[in-house]
Structure formats: C-alpha cells, structure tokens
Coordinates of C-alpha atoms in Angstrom, one line a residue:
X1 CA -42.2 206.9 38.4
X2 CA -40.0 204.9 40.9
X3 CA -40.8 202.6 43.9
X4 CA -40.4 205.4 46.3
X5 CA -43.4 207.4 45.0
X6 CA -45.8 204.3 44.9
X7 CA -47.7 205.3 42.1
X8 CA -48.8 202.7 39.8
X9 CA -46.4 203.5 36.5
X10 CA -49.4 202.6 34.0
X11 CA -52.1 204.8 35.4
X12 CA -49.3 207.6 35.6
X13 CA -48.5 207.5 32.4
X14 CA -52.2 207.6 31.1
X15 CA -52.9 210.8 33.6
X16 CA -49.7 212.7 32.4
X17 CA -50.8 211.7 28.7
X18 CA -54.1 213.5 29.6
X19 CA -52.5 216.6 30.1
X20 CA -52.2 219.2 27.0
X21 CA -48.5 220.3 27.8
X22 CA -47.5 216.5 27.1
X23 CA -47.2 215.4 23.7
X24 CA -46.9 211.3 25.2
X25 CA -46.4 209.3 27.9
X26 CA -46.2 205.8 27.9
X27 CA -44.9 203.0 30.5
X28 CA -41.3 201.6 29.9
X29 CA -41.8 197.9 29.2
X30 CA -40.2 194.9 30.2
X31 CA -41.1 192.6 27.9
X32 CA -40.1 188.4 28.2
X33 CA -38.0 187.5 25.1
X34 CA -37.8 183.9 23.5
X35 CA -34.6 183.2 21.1
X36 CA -36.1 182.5 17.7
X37 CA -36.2 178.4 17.7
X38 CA -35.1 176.4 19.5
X39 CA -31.0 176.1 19.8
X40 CA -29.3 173.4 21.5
X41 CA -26.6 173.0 23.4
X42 CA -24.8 170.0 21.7
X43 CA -21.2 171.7 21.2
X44 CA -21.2 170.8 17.4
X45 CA -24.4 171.7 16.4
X46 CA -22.9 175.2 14.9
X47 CA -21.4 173.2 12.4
X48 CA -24.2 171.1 11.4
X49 CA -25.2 173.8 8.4
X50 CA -28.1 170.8 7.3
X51 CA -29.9 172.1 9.8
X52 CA -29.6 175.4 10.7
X53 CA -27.8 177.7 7.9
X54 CA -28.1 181.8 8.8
X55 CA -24.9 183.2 7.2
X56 CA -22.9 182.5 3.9
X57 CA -19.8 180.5 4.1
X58 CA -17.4 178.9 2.6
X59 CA -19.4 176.8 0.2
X60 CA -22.4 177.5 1.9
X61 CA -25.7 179.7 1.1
X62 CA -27.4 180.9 3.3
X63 CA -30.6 179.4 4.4
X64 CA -28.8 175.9 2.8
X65 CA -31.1 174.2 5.6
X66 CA -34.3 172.2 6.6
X67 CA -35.0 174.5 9.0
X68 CA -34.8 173.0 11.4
X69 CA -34.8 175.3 14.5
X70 CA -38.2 176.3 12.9
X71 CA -40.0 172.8 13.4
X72 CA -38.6 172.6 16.7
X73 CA -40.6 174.8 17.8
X74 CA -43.3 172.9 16.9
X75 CA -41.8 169.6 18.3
X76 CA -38.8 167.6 18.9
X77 CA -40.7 164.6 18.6
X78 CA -41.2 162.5 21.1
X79 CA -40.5 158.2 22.1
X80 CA -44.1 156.8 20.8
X81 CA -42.8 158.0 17.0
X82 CA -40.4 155.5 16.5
X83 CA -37.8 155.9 13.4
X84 CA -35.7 153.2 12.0
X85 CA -32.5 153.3 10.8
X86 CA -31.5 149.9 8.5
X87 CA -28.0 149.7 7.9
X88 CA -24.6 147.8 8.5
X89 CA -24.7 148.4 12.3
X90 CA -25.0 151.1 15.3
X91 CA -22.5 151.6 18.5
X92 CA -25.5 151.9 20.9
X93 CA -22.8 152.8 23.6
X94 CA -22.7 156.3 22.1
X95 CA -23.7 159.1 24.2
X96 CA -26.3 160.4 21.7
X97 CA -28.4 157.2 21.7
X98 CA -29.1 157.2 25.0
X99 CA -31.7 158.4 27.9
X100 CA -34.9 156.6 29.2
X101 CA -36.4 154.3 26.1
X102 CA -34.4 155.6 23.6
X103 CA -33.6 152.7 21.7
X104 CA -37.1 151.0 21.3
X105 CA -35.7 147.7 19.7
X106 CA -32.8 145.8 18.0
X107 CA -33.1 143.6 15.4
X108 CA -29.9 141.5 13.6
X109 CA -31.6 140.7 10.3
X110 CA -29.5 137.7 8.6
X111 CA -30.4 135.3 5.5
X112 CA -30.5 131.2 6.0
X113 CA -31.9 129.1 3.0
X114 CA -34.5 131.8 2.2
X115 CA -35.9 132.4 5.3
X116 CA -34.9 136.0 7.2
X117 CA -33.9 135.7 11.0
X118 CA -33.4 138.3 13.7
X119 CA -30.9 138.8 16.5
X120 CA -30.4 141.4 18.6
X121 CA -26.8 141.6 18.1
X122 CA -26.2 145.4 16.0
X123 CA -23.5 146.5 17.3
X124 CA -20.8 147.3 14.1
X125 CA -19.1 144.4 13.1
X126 CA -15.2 145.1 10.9
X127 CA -16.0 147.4 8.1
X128 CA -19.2 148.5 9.5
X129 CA -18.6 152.8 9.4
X130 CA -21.8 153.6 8.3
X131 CA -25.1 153.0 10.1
X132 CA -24.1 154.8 13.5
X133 CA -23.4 158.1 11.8
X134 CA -26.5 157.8 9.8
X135 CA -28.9 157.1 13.1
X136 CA -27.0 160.7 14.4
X137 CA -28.1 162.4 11.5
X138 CA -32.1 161.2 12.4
X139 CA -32.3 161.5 15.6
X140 CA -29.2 162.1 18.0
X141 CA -30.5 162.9 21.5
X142 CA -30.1 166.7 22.6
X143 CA -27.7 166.3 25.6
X144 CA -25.1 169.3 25.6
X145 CA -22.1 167.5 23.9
X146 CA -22.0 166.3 20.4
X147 CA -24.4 166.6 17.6
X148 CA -28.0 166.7 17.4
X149 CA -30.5 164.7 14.8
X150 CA -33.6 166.2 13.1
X151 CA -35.8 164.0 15.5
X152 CA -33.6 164.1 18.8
X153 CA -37.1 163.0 21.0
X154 CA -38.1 160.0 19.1
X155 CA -37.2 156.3 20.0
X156 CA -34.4 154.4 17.6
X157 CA -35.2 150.8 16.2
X158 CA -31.9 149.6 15.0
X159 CA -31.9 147.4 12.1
X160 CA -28.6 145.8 11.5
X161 CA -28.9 144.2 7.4
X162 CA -26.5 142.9 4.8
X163 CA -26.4 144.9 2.0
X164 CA -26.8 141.5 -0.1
X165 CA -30.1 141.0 0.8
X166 CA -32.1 139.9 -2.1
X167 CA -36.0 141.3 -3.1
X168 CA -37.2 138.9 -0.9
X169 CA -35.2 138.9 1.9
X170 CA -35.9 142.9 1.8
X171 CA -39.6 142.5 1.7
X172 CA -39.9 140.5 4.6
X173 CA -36.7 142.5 6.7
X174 CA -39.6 145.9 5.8
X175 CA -42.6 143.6 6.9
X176 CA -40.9 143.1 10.0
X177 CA -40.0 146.8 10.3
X178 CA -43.1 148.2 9.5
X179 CA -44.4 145.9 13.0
X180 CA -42.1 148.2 14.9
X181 CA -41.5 151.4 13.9
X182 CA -43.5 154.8 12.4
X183 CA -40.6 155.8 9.9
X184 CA -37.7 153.9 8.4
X185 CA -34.8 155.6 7.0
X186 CA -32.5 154.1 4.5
X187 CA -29.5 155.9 3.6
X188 CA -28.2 153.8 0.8
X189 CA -29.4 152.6 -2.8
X190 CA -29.1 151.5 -6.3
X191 CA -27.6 152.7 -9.0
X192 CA -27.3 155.1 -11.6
X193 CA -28.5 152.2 -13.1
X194 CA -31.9 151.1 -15.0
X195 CA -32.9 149.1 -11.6
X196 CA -36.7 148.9 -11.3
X197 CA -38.4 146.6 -8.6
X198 CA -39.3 143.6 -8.8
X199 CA -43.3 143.7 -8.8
X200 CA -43.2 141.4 -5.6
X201 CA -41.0 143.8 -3.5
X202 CA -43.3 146.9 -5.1
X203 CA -46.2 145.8 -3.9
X204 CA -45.5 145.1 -0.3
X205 CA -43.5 148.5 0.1
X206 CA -46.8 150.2 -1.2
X207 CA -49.1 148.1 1.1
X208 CA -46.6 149.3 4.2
X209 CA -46.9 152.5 2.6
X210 CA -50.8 153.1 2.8
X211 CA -51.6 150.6 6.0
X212 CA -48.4 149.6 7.7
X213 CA -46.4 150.8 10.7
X214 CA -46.7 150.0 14.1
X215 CA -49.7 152.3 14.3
X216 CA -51.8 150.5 11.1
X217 CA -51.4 154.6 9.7
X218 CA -48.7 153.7 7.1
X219 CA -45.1 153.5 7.4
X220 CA -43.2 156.6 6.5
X221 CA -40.0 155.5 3.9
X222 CA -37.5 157.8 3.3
X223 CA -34.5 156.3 0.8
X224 CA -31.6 157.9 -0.8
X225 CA -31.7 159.4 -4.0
X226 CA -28.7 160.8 -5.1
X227 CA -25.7 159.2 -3.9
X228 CA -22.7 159.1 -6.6
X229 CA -24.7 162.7 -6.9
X230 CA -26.8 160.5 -9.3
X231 CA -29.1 163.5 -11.5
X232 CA -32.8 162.9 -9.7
X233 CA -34.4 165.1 -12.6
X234 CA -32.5 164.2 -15.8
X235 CA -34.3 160.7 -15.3
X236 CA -33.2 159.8 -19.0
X237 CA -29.7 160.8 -18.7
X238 CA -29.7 162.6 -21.7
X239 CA -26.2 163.3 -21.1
X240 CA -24.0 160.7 -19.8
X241 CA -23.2 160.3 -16.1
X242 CA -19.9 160.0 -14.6
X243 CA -19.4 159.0 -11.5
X244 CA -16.9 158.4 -9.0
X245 CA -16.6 154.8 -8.3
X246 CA -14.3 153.9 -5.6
X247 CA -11.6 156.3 -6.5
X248 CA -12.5 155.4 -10.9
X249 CA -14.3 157.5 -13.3
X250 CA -17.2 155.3 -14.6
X251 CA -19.7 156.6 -17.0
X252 CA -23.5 155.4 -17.6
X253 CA -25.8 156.6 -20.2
X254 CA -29.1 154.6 -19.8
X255 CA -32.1 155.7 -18.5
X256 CA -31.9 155.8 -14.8
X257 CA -34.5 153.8 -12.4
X258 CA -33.4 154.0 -8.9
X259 CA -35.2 150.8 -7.1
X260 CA -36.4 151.7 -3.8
X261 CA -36.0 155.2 -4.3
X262 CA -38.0 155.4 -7.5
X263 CA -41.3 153.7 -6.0
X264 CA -44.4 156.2 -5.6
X265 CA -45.1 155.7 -2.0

C-alpha cells in the first residue's frame, strides 16, 4: 500500500487478511517512542553513578542508584517544595542555582549572648568547601552544563551555620527553618560517638517533624548517617571502629548514638 494507490493501509490489510490464500496481513506501524526516564542534558550527569547506574564499572554495581531517572518521570519537583541545605556556605553565583525563584531565601544564622540572628550574607567565607557542593547534590537546576541534583525543580533556602552551634542555638536555627522550607538536608554529624540529644533539642525536632514546615504538614529531615563510614547497624559496636581522622587511625569501641541522625522522626 503506497500513497499512489490511495487505499487506506489498515482496511487493506484487513481485506487481504480475509482472503484464504493469505496466512496475515497486518499494517506496518509507526509507533512514537519515549527514552526510558527522563535523561538530561547536564554534560556531567553520565558520571554522577548516585543517580543513574546501568552498567558495572570500576567499583561500581550495577543499579548502585536511587533511581533516579525513574522518579523523574514522575516529577522533577517543582519551586513551592522548598529544600534547605544548612551548612558552612553556598556560591549562589553558580550556574546550577539559578533560573526564575530558585533560591527562595538566605539566612546567615550566627550566635550573640544566646540569642541566634540571621543575615543574608551566605556566600562561603575562607575554609568554607562544603555547603555549595552539597546544595548540587539536592537540587542542581537541569540547564545542559554541569551536574544535576535529585530535586533540580524545587526552590533552595540557603542556610549558612557554624558548626559550633550549641543544642540550643540548633533548635531555634530548625525552628526558623522549618518557617521556610518543606525539607532540610543536613550533610554533616556526630560521632561514632555515644552522643544522644539533649531532651530539649529532641523534642522540638519531633514537633517540626509531625507539624512543622512552611506548609504546617511537617518538615521532612534528612541527616547524615555514616560519615567516617561510621557502621549504622552494628549500633553496639561490638567490634571496635577505626576510623580515619584527619589523616590518623583512631579507634572507638562504645556504643554508638549518632545525635541528630539517631532521632525517630
């Protein structure tokens, strides 16, 4: 069946599949093809094996993922989710944090005879290396050049913090998190160390658990586990834990509690 014989190629086929001299006749489909997930463009995102792993290689298993090509097809997320990254500062000049309402907010939190303040001054300070990386990782915008985060649609609250914040300065730094943002992210922690909370600090992270973020729906916390590659099973180190301590082997053999991590929310 071609153009020239203007016979409509379905009803051709069924009339010649009629016949008892044809054993089958059938049209030749065109059929629209989608990729499996969704693949960006960002130049690096081929290497970033956290999120998409489909072969074996060196040091690598397949499937070594989150998926994440998967849940993308679900969604990208989008700028009313907000996700906060706390940590020692963020270049907000970088080409993956930007595009209409990206950053949702900026907060400087600093410590003055026990009260917390807030700036808007987060931009890394000397020796700050760690937070801009870490707000990539969450949620890098998908723009053709770079890398791509898990959450590339949703709005960044930048939260610039000392890491020798007490339990109190912490609780209210999460209070005023919680007022802003759907999900905080904390890449950083305790330990291996016996380090439970202090029941203060418990019971406000559970109470921004159940009813806080900027919705009232509860604010989702997500906080290290197993830096140091600290064991998150072997909870009473029943054999004892050596670690690498800047550039010193240092062992531990107490029962390990990891703080923020450890809280059941």
């Amino acid at each position: 069946v071609t153009t020239a014989t203007g016979k409509n190629p379905i009803k051709t086929a069924n009339q010649a599949a009629a016949r008892e001299d044809v054993e089958y006749a059938e049209p030749n489909l065109v059929r629209q093809l989608q990729r499996f997930g969704f693949i960006p463009a960002d130049e690096l995102f081929k290497d970033q094996w956290h999120l998409h792993a489909p072969e074996d290689g060196t040091d690598l298993v397949a499937g070594a993922d989150i998926f994440a090509p998967d849940a993308w097809e679900i969604t990208r997320g989008v700028r009313e989710i907000v996700i906060c990254v706390a940590d020692d500062g963020f270049d907000l000049t970088h080409p993956d944090f930007q595009g209409p309402n990206k950053v949702a907010g900026r907060l400087n939190a600093f410590e003055s005879n026990g009260n917390v303040f807030f700036s808007d001054d987060v931009m890394p300070k000397p020796g700050d290396y760690h937070g801009t990386p870490c707000a990539g990782v969450a949620l890098a915008e998908v723009n053709g050049q770079g890398t791509v985060g898990v959450a590339p649609g949703c709005g960044f609250l930048a939260v610039r913090f000392p890491l020798q914040f007490d339990d109190g300065a912490m609780a209210k730094m999460f209070q005023r998190i919680s007022r802003e943002a759907d999900v905080v992210s904390c890449s950083w922690g305790y330990g291996p160390a016996n380090a439970p909370l202090s029941r203060a600090f418990s019971e406000v992270l559970s109470e921004l658990a159940k009813t806080g973020g900027r919705r009232g729906k509860g604010l989702v916390i997500c906080v290290a586990a197993g830096n140091n590659n600290c064991p998150v099973k072997d909870l009473n180190n029943t054999r004892t834990y050596q670690f690498n301590f800047n550039g010193s082997i240092r062992s531990y053999s107490g029962p390990i509690d990891r703080w923020i991590a450890a809280h059941p929310d």
